[in-house]
Tab-separated table of C-alpha atoms in Angstrom:
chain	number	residue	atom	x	y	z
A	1	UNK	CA	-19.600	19.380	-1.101
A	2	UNK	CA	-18.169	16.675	-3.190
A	3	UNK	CA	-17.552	18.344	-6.111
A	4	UNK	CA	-14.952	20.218	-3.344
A	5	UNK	CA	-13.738	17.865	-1.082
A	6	UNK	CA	-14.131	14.441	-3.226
A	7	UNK	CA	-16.582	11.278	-2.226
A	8	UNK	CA	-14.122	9.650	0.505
A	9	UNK	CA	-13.608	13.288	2.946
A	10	UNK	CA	-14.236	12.203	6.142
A	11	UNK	CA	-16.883	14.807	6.688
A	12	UNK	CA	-19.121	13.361	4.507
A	13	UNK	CA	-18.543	9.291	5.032
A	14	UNK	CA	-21.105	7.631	7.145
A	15	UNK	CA	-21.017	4.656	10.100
A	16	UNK	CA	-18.146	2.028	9.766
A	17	UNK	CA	-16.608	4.028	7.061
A	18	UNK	CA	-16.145	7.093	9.002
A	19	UNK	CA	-14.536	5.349	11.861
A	20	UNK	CA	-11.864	3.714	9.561
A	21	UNK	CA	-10.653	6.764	7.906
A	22	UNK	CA	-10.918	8.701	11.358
A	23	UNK	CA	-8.624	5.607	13.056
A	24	UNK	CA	-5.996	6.148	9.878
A	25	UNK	CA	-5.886	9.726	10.108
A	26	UNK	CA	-6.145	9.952	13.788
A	27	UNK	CA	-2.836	7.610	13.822
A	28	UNK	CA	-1.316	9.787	11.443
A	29	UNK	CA	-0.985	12.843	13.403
A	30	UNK	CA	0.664	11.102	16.510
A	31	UNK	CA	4.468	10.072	15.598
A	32	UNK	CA	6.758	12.815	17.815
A	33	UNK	CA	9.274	12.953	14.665
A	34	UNK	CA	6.566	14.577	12.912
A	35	UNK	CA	5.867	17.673	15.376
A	36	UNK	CA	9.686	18.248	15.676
A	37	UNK	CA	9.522	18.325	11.602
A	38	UNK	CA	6.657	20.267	11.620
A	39	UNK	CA	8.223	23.169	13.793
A	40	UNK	CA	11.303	23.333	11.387
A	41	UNK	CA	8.826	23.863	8.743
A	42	UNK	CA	6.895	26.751	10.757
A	43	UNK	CA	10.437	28.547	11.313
A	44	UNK	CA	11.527	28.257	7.887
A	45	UNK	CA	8.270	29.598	6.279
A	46	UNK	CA	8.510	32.602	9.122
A	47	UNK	CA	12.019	33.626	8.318
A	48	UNK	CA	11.077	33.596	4.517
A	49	UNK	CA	8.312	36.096	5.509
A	50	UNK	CA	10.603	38.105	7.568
A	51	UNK	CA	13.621	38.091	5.296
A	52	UNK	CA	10.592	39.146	1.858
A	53	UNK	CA	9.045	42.040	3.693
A	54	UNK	CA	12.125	43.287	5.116
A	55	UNK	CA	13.516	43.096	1.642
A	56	UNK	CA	10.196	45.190	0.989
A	57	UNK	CA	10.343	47.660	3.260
A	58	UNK	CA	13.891	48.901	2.529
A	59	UNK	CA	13.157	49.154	-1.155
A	60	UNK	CA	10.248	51.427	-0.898
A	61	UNK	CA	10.326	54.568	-1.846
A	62	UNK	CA	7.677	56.119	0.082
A	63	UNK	CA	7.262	56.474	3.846
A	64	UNK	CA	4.395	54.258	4.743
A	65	UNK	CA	3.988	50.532	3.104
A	66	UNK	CA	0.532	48.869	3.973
A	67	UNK	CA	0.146	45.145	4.553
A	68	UNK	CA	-2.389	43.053	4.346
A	69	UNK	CA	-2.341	40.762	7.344
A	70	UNK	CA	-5.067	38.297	6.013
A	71	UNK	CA	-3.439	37.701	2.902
A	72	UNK	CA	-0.370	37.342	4.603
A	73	UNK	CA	-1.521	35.182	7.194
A	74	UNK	CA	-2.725	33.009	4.308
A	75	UNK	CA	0.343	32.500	2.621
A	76	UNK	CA	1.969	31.815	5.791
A	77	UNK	CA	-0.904	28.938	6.572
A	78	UNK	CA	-0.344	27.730	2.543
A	79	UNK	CA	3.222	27.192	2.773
A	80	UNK	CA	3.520	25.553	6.071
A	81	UNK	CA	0.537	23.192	5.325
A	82	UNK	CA	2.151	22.748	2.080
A	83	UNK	CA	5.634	21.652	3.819
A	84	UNK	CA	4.533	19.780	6.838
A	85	UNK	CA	1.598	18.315	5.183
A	86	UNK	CA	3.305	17.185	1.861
A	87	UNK	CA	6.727	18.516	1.821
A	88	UNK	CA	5.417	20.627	-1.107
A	89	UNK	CA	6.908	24.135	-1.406
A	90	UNK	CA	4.222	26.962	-2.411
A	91	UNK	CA	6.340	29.752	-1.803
A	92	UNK	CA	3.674	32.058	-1.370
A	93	UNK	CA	5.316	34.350	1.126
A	94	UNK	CA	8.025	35.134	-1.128
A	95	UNK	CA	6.189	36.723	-3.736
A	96	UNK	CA	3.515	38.547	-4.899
A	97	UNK	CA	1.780	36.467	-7.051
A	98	UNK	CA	0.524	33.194	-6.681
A	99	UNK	CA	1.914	29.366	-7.430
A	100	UNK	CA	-0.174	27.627	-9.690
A	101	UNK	CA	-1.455	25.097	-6.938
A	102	UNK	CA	-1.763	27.877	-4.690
A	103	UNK	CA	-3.814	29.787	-7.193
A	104	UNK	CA	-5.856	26.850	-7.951
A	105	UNK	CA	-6.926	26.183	-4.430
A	106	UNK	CA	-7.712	29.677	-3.603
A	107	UNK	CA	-10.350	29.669	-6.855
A	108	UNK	CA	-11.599	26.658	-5.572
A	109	UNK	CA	-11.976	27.756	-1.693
A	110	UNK	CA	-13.616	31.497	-2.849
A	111	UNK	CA	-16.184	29.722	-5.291
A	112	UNK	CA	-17.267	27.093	-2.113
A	113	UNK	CA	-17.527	30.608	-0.417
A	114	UNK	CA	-19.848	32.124	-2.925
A	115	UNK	CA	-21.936	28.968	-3.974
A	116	UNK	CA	-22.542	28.298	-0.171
A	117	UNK	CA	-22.843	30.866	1.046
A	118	UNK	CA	-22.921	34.104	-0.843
A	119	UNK	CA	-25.872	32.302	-3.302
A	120	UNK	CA	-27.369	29.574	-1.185
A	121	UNK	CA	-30.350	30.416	-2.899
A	122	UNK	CA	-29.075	30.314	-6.443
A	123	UNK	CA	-30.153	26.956	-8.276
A	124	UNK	CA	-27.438	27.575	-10.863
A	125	UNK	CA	-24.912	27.744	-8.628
A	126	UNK	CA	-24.667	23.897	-7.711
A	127	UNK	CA	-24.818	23.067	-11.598
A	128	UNK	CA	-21.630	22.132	-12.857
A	129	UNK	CA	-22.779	20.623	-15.808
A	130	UNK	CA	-23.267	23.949	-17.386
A	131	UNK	CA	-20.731	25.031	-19.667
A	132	UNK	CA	-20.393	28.560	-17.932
A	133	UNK	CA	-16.720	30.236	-17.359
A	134	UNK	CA	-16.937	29.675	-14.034
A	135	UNK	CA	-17.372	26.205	-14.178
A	136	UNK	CA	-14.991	25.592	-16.562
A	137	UNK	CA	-12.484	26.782	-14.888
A	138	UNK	CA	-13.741	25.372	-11.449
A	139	UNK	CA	-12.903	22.209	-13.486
A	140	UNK	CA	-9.501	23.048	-13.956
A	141	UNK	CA	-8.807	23.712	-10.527
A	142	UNK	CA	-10.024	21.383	-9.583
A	143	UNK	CA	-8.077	19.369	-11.836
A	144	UNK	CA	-4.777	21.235	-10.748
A	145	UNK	CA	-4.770	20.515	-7.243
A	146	UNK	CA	-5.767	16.609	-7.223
A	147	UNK	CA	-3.412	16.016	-10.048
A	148	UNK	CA	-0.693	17.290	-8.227
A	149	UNK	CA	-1.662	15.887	-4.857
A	150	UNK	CA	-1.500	11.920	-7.004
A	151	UNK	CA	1.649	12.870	-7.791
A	152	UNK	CA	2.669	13.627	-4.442
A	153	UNK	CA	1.316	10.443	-3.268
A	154	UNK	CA	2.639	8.556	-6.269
A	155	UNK	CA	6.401	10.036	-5.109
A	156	UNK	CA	6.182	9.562	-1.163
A	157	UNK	CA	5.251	6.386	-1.782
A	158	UNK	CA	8.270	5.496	-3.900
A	159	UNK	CA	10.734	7.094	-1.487
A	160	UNK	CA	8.779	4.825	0.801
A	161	UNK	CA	9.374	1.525	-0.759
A	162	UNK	CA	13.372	2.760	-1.069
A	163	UNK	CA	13.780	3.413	2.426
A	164	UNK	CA	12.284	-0.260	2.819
A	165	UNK	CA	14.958	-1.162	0.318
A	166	UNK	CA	17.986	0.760	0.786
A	167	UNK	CA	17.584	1.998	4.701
A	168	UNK	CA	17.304	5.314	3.376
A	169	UNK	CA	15.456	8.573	5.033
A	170	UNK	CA	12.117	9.934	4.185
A	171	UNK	CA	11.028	13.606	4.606
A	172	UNK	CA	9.068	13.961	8.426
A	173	UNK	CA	5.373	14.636	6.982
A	174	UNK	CA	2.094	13.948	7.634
A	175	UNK	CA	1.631	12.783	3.973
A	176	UNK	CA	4.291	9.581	4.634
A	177	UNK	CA	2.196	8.671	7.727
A	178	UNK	CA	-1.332	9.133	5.865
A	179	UNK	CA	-0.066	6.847	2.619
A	180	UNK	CA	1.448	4.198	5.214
A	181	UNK	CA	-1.468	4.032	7.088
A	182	UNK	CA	-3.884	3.551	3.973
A	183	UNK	CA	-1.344	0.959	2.261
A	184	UNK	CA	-1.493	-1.209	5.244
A	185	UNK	CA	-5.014	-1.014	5.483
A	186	UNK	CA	-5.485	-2.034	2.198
A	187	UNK	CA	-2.584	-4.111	1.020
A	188	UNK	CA	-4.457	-5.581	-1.781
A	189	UNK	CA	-6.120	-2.637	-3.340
A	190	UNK	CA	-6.183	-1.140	-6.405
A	191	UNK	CA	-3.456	1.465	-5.734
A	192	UNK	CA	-5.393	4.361	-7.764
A	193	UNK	CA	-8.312	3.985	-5.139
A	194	UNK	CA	-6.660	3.558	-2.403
A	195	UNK	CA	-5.228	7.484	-4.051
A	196	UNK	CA	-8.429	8.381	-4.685
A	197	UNK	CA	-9.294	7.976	-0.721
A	198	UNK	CA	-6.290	10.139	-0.175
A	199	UNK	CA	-6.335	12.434	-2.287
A	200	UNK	CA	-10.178	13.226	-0.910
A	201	UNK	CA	-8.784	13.734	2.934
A	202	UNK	CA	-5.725	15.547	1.805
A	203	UNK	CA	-8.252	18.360	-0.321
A	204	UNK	CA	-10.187	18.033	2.931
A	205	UNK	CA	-6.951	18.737	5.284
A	206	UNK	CA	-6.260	21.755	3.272
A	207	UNK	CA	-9.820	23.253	3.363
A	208	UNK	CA	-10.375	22.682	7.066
A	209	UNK	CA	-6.668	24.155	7.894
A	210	UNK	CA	-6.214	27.294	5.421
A	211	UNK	CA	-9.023	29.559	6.106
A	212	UNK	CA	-9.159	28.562	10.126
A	213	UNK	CA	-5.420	29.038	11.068
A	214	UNK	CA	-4.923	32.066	8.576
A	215	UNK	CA	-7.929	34.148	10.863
A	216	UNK	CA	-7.030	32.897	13.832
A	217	UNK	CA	-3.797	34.588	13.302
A	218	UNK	CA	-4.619	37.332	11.694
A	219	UNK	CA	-6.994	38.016	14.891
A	220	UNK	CA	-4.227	37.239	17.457
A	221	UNK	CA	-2.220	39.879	15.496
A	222	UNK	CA	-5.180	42.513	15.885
A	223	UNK	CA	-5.731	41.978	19.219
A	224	UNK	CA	-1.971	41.900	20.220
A	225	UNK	CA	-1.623	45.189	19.055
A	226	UNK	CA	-3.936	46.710	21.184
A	227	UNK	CA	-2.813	45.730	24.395
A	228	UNK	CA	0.606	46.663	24.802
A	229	UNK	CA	1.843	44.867	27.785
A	230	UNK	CA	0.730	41.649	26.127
A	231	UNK	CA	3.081	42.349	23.021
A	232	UNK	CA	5.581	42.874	25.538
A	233	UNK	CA	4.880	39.958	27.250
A	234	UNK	CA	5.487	38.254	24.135
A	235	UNK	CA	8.680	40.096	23.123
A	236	UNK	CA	10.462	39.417	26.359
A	237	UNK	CA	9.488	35.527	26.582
A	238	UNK	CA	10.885	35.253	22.779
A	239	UNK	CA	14.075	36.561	24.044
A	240	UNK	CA	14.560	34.545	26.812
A	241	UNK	CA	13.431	31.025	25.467
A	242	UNK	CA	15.056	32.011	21.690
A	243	UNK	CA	18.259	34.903	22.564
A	244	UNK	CA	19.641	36.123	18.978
A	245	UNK	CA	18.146	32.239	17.539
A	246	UNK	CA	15.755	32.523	14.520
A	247	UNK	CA	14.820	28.708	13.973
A	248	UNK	CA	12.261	27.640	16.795
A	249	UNK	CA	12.353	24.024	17.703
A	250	UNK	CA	9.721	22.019	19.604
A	251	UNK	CA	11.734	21.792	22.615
A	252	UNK	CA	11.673	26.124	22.056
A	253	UNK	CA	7.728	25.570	21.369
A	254	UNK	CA	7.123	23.872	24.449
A	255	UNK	CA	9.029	26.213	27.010
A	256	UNK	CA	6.897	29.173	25.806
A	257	UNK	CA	4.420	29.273	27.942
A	258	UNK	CA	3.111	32.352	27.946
A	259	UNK	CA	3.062	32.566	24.326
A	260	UNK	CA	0.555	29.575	24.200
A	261	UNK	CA	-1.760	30.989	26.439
A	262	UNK	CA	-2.213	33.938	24.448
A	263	UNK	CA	-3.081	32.246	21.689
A	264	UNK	CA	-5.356	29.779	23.612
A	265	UNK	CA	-6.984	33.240	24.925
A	266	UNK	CA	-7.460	33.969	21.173
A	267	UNK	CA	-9.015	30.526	20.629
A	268	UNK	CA	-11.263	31.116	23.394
A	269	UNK	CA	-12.849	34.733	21.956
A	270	UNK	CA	-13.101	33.155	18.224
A	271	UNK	CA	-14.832	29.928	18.881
């Protein structure tokens, strides 16, 4: 697990340790800016979806298109993470291939898969060391993602110590709120391991969000579409709270009531 996640994810910290990074990260999530950001972010990503396969569907040639509503649902789940989590744009759903980050992660994520739990019984497949292809380039993922991620944190927290400065604005994300929270905490720390820590929850944040929201939706979606008075359900409350609007807002989010529930309904049958 810690050649995935890193030696600081909260999942694998013991005792006092544990209960400070749950406290920062716990704070983190809780600042009502951030949910109204967050549901800006959702919208945007959804009309960038709508607006590519649309774009899709009227260039095809041939009278049936199939789509694959996993891989969709993952893109979806990578660029909203990637926007509300870090104001980083993957623009998966807007293309057919992958970003490099994006590509990165989803090596990474589908090797945990098969080490885990495709080979559990493998001894080779929890030795790095080797100098096999796979590890090699398990490296460079690996590599990819964390890189980028220090230079996320290395940015926000400049745009941080301008808005000290200047009075100026910073981007609604949970990133600004996770790098506050650790700074204060450690005011006098070496900056690269206070990073470090970060960096580890933020790989974490990703692995525990991606594959979990992207089935969950992709299973709402299958079960939606075979009961018809639910879809309808869902149709007619979208046009009541929303009318001709395509950006949600949280004030939108909360009046859809019956939307929620199915989804909660959904929860219920997959956990």
């Amino acid at each position: 697990m810690v050649q995935f996640l890193g030696k600081k994810s909260l999942v694998l910290l013991m005792n006092e340790e544990w209960k400070l990074h749950r406290r920062l990260l716990r704070s983190s999530f809780y600042h009502e800016d951030l949910f109204s950001s967050m549901m800006a972010d959702v919208s945007g990503v959804v009309n960038q979806l709508i607006k590519y396969q649309t774009a899709r569907i009227q260039a095809s040639t041939t009278s049936s298109l199939s789509l694959d509503v996993l891989s969709m649902n993952k893109k979806i789940t990578l660029d909203i993470i990637g926007l509300s989590a870090f104001n980083y744009r993957f623009n998966s759903v807007n293309r057919d291939d992958k970003e490099e980050v994006a590509s990165a992660f989803q090596f990474i994520q589908d090797e945990y898969s098969r080490r885990f739990h495709e080979e559990p019984l493998n001894p080779f497949a929890l030795m790095y060391f080797l100098p096999t292809k796979r590890n090699k380039r398990h490296k460079q993922c690996r590599h990819v993602v964390r890189s980028t991620l220090h230079q996320m944190i290395r940015k926000k927290r400049e745009e941080l110590v301008l808005a000290s400065q200047t009075g100026s604005q910073v981007h609604e994300d949970l990133l600004k709120h996770i790098v506050k929270s650790f700074d204060e905490e450690h005011p006098n720390s070496d900056k690269e391991h206070v990073d470090n820590e970060i960096v580890d929850e933020l790989v974490t944040f990703l692995f525990a969000g991606f594959d979990t929201t992207s089935i969950v939706l992709s299973y709402a979606l299958y079960e939606i579409s075979r009961r018809p008075e639910v879809e309808q359900g869902l149709l007619n409350e979208s046009s009541k709270v929303l009318g001709n609007r395509t950006a949600v807002t949280y004030d939108d989010y909360t009046k859809l009531e019956y939307t929620q529930a199915v989804l909660r309904e959904v929860l219920r049958y997959v956990i």
